[in-house]
Coordinates of C-alpha atoms in Angstrom, one line a residue:
R22 CA -129.9 -29.0 -17.9
S23 CA -129.3 -32.7 -18.5
V24 CA -131.9 -33.5 -15.8
F25 CA -134.8 -31.7 -17.5
Q26 CA -136.4 -32.5 -20.8
F27 CA -137.5 -28.9 -21.5
H28 CA -135.5 -25.7 -21.1
T29 CA -136.6 -22.1 -21.2
Y30 CA -134.3 -19.0 -21.7
L31 CA -135.9 -15.9 -20.1
G32 CA -134.3 -12.6 -21.0
Y33 CA -134.9 -9.1 -19.7
T34 CA -134.0 -5.9 -21.4
A35 CA -134.9 -2.2 -21.1
T36 CA -134.5 -1.7 -24.8
P37 CA -136.4 -4.5 -26.6
Q38 CA -136.3 -2.8 -30.1
A39 CA -133.1 -4.8 -31.0
L40 CA -135.1 -8.0 -30.7
T41 CA -137.0 -7.1 -33.9
V42 CA -133.9 -7.3 -36.1
I43 CA -132.7 -10.8 -34.9
D44 CA -132.8 -13.4 -37.7
L45 CA -135.7 -15.7 -37.7
D46 CA -133.5 -18.8 -37.4
N47 CA -131.4 -17.4 -34.6
A48 CA -131.8 -19.4 -31.4
L49 CA -131.9 -16.2 -29.3
R50 CA -134.9 -14.8 -31.2
P51 CA -137.8 -14.8 -28.6
S52 CA -140.9 -16.8 -29.2
F53 CA -142.9 -14.1 -27.3
A54 CA -142.4 -10.8 -25.5
H55 CA -144.3 -9.4 -22.6
P56 CA -143.9 -5.7 -21.6
L57 CA -143.6 -4.9 -17.9
P58 CA -145.3 -1.7 -16.9
P59 CA -143.0 0.8 -15.0
G60 CA -143.8 2.2 -11.6
D61 CA -145.7 5.4 -10.9
D62 CA -142.5 7.4 -10.4
Y63 CA -141.0 6.5 -13.8
T64 CA -140.2 9.3 -16.3
G65 CA -139.6 7.7 -19.7
L66 CA -140.2 8.1 -23.4
N67 CA -143.9 8.8 -23.1
F68 CA -143.4 11.3 -20.2
F69 CA -141.0 13.5 -22.1
F70 CA -142.2 12.7 -25.7
P71 CA -145.9 12.0 -25.3
Q72 CA -147.6 10.0 -28.0
K73 CA -150.8 12.1 -28.1
K74 CA -149.4 15.2 -29.9
D75 CA -152.9 16.7 -30.3
S76 CA -153.2 17.3 -26.5
F77 CA -149.6 17.8 -25.5
S78 CA -146.2 17.7 -27.2
H79 CA -142.6 17.9 -26.1
T80 CA -142.5 21.2 -28.0
N81 CA -144.5 22.9 -25.3
S82 CA -142.9 21.0 -22.4
H83 CA -140.6 22.9 -20.0
H84 CA -138.5 19.8 -19.7
I85 CA -137.2 19.9 -23.3
K86 CA -134.9 22.7 -24.4
D87 CA -133.3 23.5 -27.8
I88 CA -129.6 23.3 -28.7
E89 CA -128.4 25.6 -31.5
E90 CA -128.6 23.9 -34.9
D91 CA -125.1 25.4 -35.7
V92 CA -123.6 24.2 -32.4
S93 CA -120.7 22.5 -34.2
D94 CA -119.7 25.8 -35.8
I95 CA -120.0 27.7 -32.5
I96 CA -117.8 25.1 -30.8
S97 CA -115.2 25.1 -33.7
N98 CA -114.8 28.8 -33.1
N99 CA -114.0 28.0 -29.5
S100 CA -117.1 29.8 -28.3
R101 CA -119.5 28.6 -25.6
P102 CA -123.0 27.8 -27.0
E103 CA -125.6 29.9 -25.3
S104 CA -127.6 26.8 -24.7
L105 CA -124.7 25.3 -22.6
I106 CA -124.4 28.5 -20.6
K107 CA -128.1 28.4 -19.8
A108 CA -128.0 24.6 -19.0
V109 CA -125.1 25.0 -16.5
H110 CA -126.8 28.1 -14.9
T111 CA -130.1 26.2 -14.6
F112 CA -128.3 23.2 -13.1
I113 CA -126.6 25.4 -10.5
I114 CA -130.0 27.0 -9.7
G115 CA -131.5 23.6 -9.1
V116 CA -128.5 22.6 -6.8
A117 CA -129.0 25.9 -4.9
C118 CA -132.6 25.1 -4.4
G119 CA -131.6 21.7 -3.0
L120 CA -129.1 23.2 -0.7
F121 CA -131.7 25.8 0.4
D122 CA -133.9 22.9 1.5
N123 CA -131.0 21.0 3.2
E124 CA -131.4 18.2 0.7
D125 CA -127.7 17.5 0.8
D126 CA -128.0 16.2 4.4
E127 CA -130.6 13.6 3.3
E128 CA -129.5 10.0 2.4
N129 CA -129.7 9.0 -1.3
K130 CA -130.3 12.5 -2.5
N131 CA -128.2 13.9 -5.3
R132 CA -128.2 16.5 -8.1
S133 CA -126.3 15.7 -11.3
M134 CA -125.8 17.0 -14.8
I135 CA -124.5 15.1 -17.8
I136 CA -122.8 16.7 -20.9
H137 CA -122.4 14.4 -23.9
P138 CA -120.8 16.4 -26.7
H139 CA -119.1 13.6 -28.7
N140 CA -117.5 10.2 -28.2
E141 CA -114.1 11.6 -28.9
T142 CA -112.3 12.7 -25.7
K143 CA -110.9 15.9 -27.2
A144 CA -114.5 17.2 -27.2
H145 CA -114.8 16.2 -23.5
V146 CA -111.8 18.3 -22.7
K147 CA -113.1 21.3 -24.6
F148 CA -116.5 21.1 -22.8
L149 CA -114.8 20.6 -19.5
E150 CA -113.0 23.9 -20.1
F151 CA -116.3 25.5 -21.2
T152 CA -118.1 24.3 -18.1
K153 CA -115.4 25.4 -15.7
G154 CA -115.2 28.8 -17.5
I155 CA -119.0 29.3 -17.1
L156 CA -118.9 28.5 -13.4
D157 CA -115.8 30.6 -12.9
D158 CA -117.4 33.6 -14.6
L159 CA -120.6 33.1 -12.5
K160 CA -118.6 32.9 -9.3
F161 CA -116.4 35.9 -10.2
G162 CA -119.3 38.0 -11.2
L163 CA -121.3 37.3 -8.0
S164 CA -118.2 37.9 -5.9
A165 CA -117.4 41.3 -7.5
N166 CA -118.3 44.7 -6.0
K167 CA -122.0 45.3 -6.4
R168 CA -121.3 48.6 -8.3
D169 CA -119.1 46.8 -10.9
S170 CA -120.4 45.9 -14.3
A171 CA -119.2 42.3 -13.8
Y172 CA -121.7 42.0 -10.9
T173 CA -124.6 43.7 -12.5
E174 CA -124.3 41.8 -15.8
T175 CA -123.9 38.5 -14.0
L176 CA -126.9 39.2 -11.8
E177 CA -129.0 40.2 -14.8
V178 CA -128.3 37.0 -16.7
L179 CA -128.7 34.7 -13.7
K180 CA -132.0 36.4 -12.7
K181 CA -133.2 35.9 -16.3
Y182 CA -132.4 32.2 -16.2
F183 CA -134.0 31.9 -12.8
L184 CA -137.2 33.5 -13.9
D185 CA -137.3 31.3 -17.0
F186 CA -136.8 28.3 -14.7
K187 CA -139.4 29.3 -12.2
K188 CA -142.3 30.5 -14.5
D189 CA -143.5 26.9 -15.1
R190 CA -143.0 25.9 -11.5
I191 CA -145.0 28.4 -9.5
S192 CA -146.5 25.7 -7.3
E193 CA -143.2 24.1 -6.4
N194 CA -142.4 26.6 -3.5
L195 CA -139.1 27.6 -5.0
P196 CA -136.9 30.2 -3.1
E197 CA -137.1 33.9 -3.9
F198 CA -134.3 35.4 -6.0
N199 CA -132.7 37.6 -3.4
E200 CA -129.3 38.1 -1.6
E201 CA -129.9 35.0 0.6
F202 CA -130.4 32.8 -2.4
L203 CA -127.3 34.2 -4.1
K204 CA -125.3 32.8 -1.2
Y205 CA -126.7 29.3 -2.1
I206 CA -125.7 29.9 -5.7
L207 CA -122.1 30.4 -4.7
L208 CA -122.3 27.4 -2.4
A209 CA -123.7 25.3 -5.2
I210 CA -120.8 26.2 -7.5
K211 CA -118.4 25.3 -4.7
E212 CA -120.1 22.0 -3.9
S213 CA -120.4 20.9 -7.6
Y214 CA -117.9 18.2 -8.6
I215 CA -116.9 18.4 -12.3
V216 CA -115.7 15.1 -13.8
E217 CA -114.2 14.3 -17.1
F218 CA -116.1 11.0 -17.4
N219 CA -113.9 8.9 -19.7
A220 CA -110.9 6.7 -19.8
R221 CA -108.5 9.2 -21.4
L222 CA -106.2 9.1 -18.3
G223 CA -106.5 5.4 -17.8
R224 CA -110.0 4.5 -16.6
I225 CA -113.4 6.1 -16.1
P226 CA -113.4 7.6 -12.6
A227 CA -115.7 6.1 -10.0
I228 CA -118.2 8.5 -8.4
N229 CA -118.9 8.1 -4.7
W230 CA -122.5 9.3 -4.7
K231 CA -122.7 9.0 -1.0
E232 CA -120.0 11.6 -0.5
I233 CA -120.9 13.9 -3.4
Y234 CA -124.2 15.8 -3.5
S235 CA -123.7 17.6 -6.8
A236 CA -121.8 16.4 -9.9
I237 CA -121.4 17.4 -13.5
L238 CA -120.2 14.5 -15.7
I239 CA -118.7 15.2 -19.1
G240 CA -118.2 12.2 -21.3
G241 CA -119.2 9.9 -24.1
V242 CA -119.5 6.1 -24.2
G243 CA -119.4 5.9 -20.4
L244 CA -122.6 8.0 -20.2
E245 CA -124.4 6.2 -23.0
R246 CA -125.4 2.8 -21.7
G247 CA -125.9 1.0 -18.4
Y248 CA -124.4 3.6 -16.1
T249 CA -126.9 5.1 -13.5
V250 CA -126.4 8.8 -12.9
K251 CA -127.8 9.6 -9.5
G252 CA -130.2 12.5 -9.2
L253 CA -130.0 13.4 -12.9
T254 CA -131.7 16.8 -13.5
V255 CA -130.0 18.4 -16.5
S256 CA -128.9 16.6 -19.6
Y257 CA -127.0 18.3 -22.4
L258 CA -126.6 16.1 -25.5
S259 CA -125.0 18.0 -28.4
R260 CA -123.5 15.0 -30.2
N261 CA -124.6 14.0 -33.7
V262 CA -127.5 11.5 -33.9
G263 CA -125.4 8.9 -35.7
G264 CA -127.2 5.7 -37.0
K265 CA -130.5 6.6 -35.3
Q266 CA -131.2 3.0 -34.2
Q267 CA -134.1 3.0 -31.7
D268 CA -132.4 0.8 -29.1
T269 CA -129.2 2.9 -29.3
L270 CA -131.0 6.2 -28.9
L271 CA -133.1 4.9 -26.0
Q272 CA -130.0 3.5 -24.2
S273 CA -128.3 6.9 -24.6
A274 CA -131.3 8.6 -22.9
R275 CA -129.9 8.5 -19.3
F276 CA -132.7 11.0 -18.4
F277 CA -135.2 8.1 -18.5
G278 CA -135.7 6.7 -15.0
Y279 CA -137.4 7.1 -11.6
H280 CA -137.1 10.9 -11.4
M281 CA -140.7 11.9 -10.6
Q282 CA -139.8 13.2 -7.1
Y283 CA -137.7 16.0 -8.6
N284 CA -139.1 16.2 -12.1
Q285 CA -139.6 19.9 -11.8
F286 CA -135.9 20.4 -12.0
I287 CA -135.4 18.2 -15.1
Q288 CA -134.3 19.9 -18.2
I289 CA -133.1 18.1 -21.4
Y290 CA -131.2 20.0 -24.0
L291 CA -131.4 18.4 -27.5
S292 CA -131.1 19.5 -31.1
K293 CA -134.5 19.8 -32.9
K294 CA -133.4 16.8 -35.0
L295 CA -132.8 14.6 -32.0
Q296 CA -136.1 15.7 -30.5
D297 CA -137.9 14.7 -33.6
Y298 CA -136.3 11.2 -33.6
F299 CA -137.4 10.6 -30.0
Q300 CA -140.9 11.7 -30.9
Q301 CA -140.9 9.4 -33.9
I302 CA -139.8 6.5 -31.7
S303 CA -142.6 7.3 -29.3
Q304 CA -145.2 7.2 -32.1
I305 CA -143.8 3.9 -33.5
I306 CA -143.9 2.2 -30.1
L307 CA -147.6 3.3 -29.9

């Protein structure tokens, strides 16, 4: 720096909204900003929460799903929210579709789900138990005698979720719901790695994405910013909105990224309030 008379500091950020609140006399306040257009395969704010509400809105998108408004009360009663059950079932259906297509043998192909209930680890433990219980019930039901009520009830629920998942994806050549596909459902449960993604036991665990095809990550701060979740298809964010800062919300949206190649499997579970905030941010950016 001592050699040159002029110096330039060039910064790059994926969430530039924070720049608007820097004091005018701060040396780090930029003199100009230039947006870089994303690539064609990018699925971001305008993909999930389009700005032109008159022609299309997130409210009629098969990507965006509702979480119960009273989800906190449901959880406090130690009950599993119906939305969580559907989210986990839908994720497993997507994993089964990938296994059906031998996607697990391809390099850099993954399927993952994130569950972000709260920043407190006790909530992570509870949702870890919920998730394991949902998968255990699904596995037990499908493994029961076909004449047992456990089997028929499990099959009925799973088929309902499968048809809900498939109705907007007719052209995607998804498998038929039959005995053969049920085998892949059971394999998907077996192959899915469930991780408590926090530092409660010392440090946040490292995920070897090359060795693991399917993973469900349950955590808080570790899932909010900077961490890349490979093959993210299902996101379940039941935590409170908090301060609602634009940059914080956008950094928490791990479902933004280059996901177009498997966008038909993407589902994002949010409260109505959080959906509205993302829509408002989209309109403000416009």
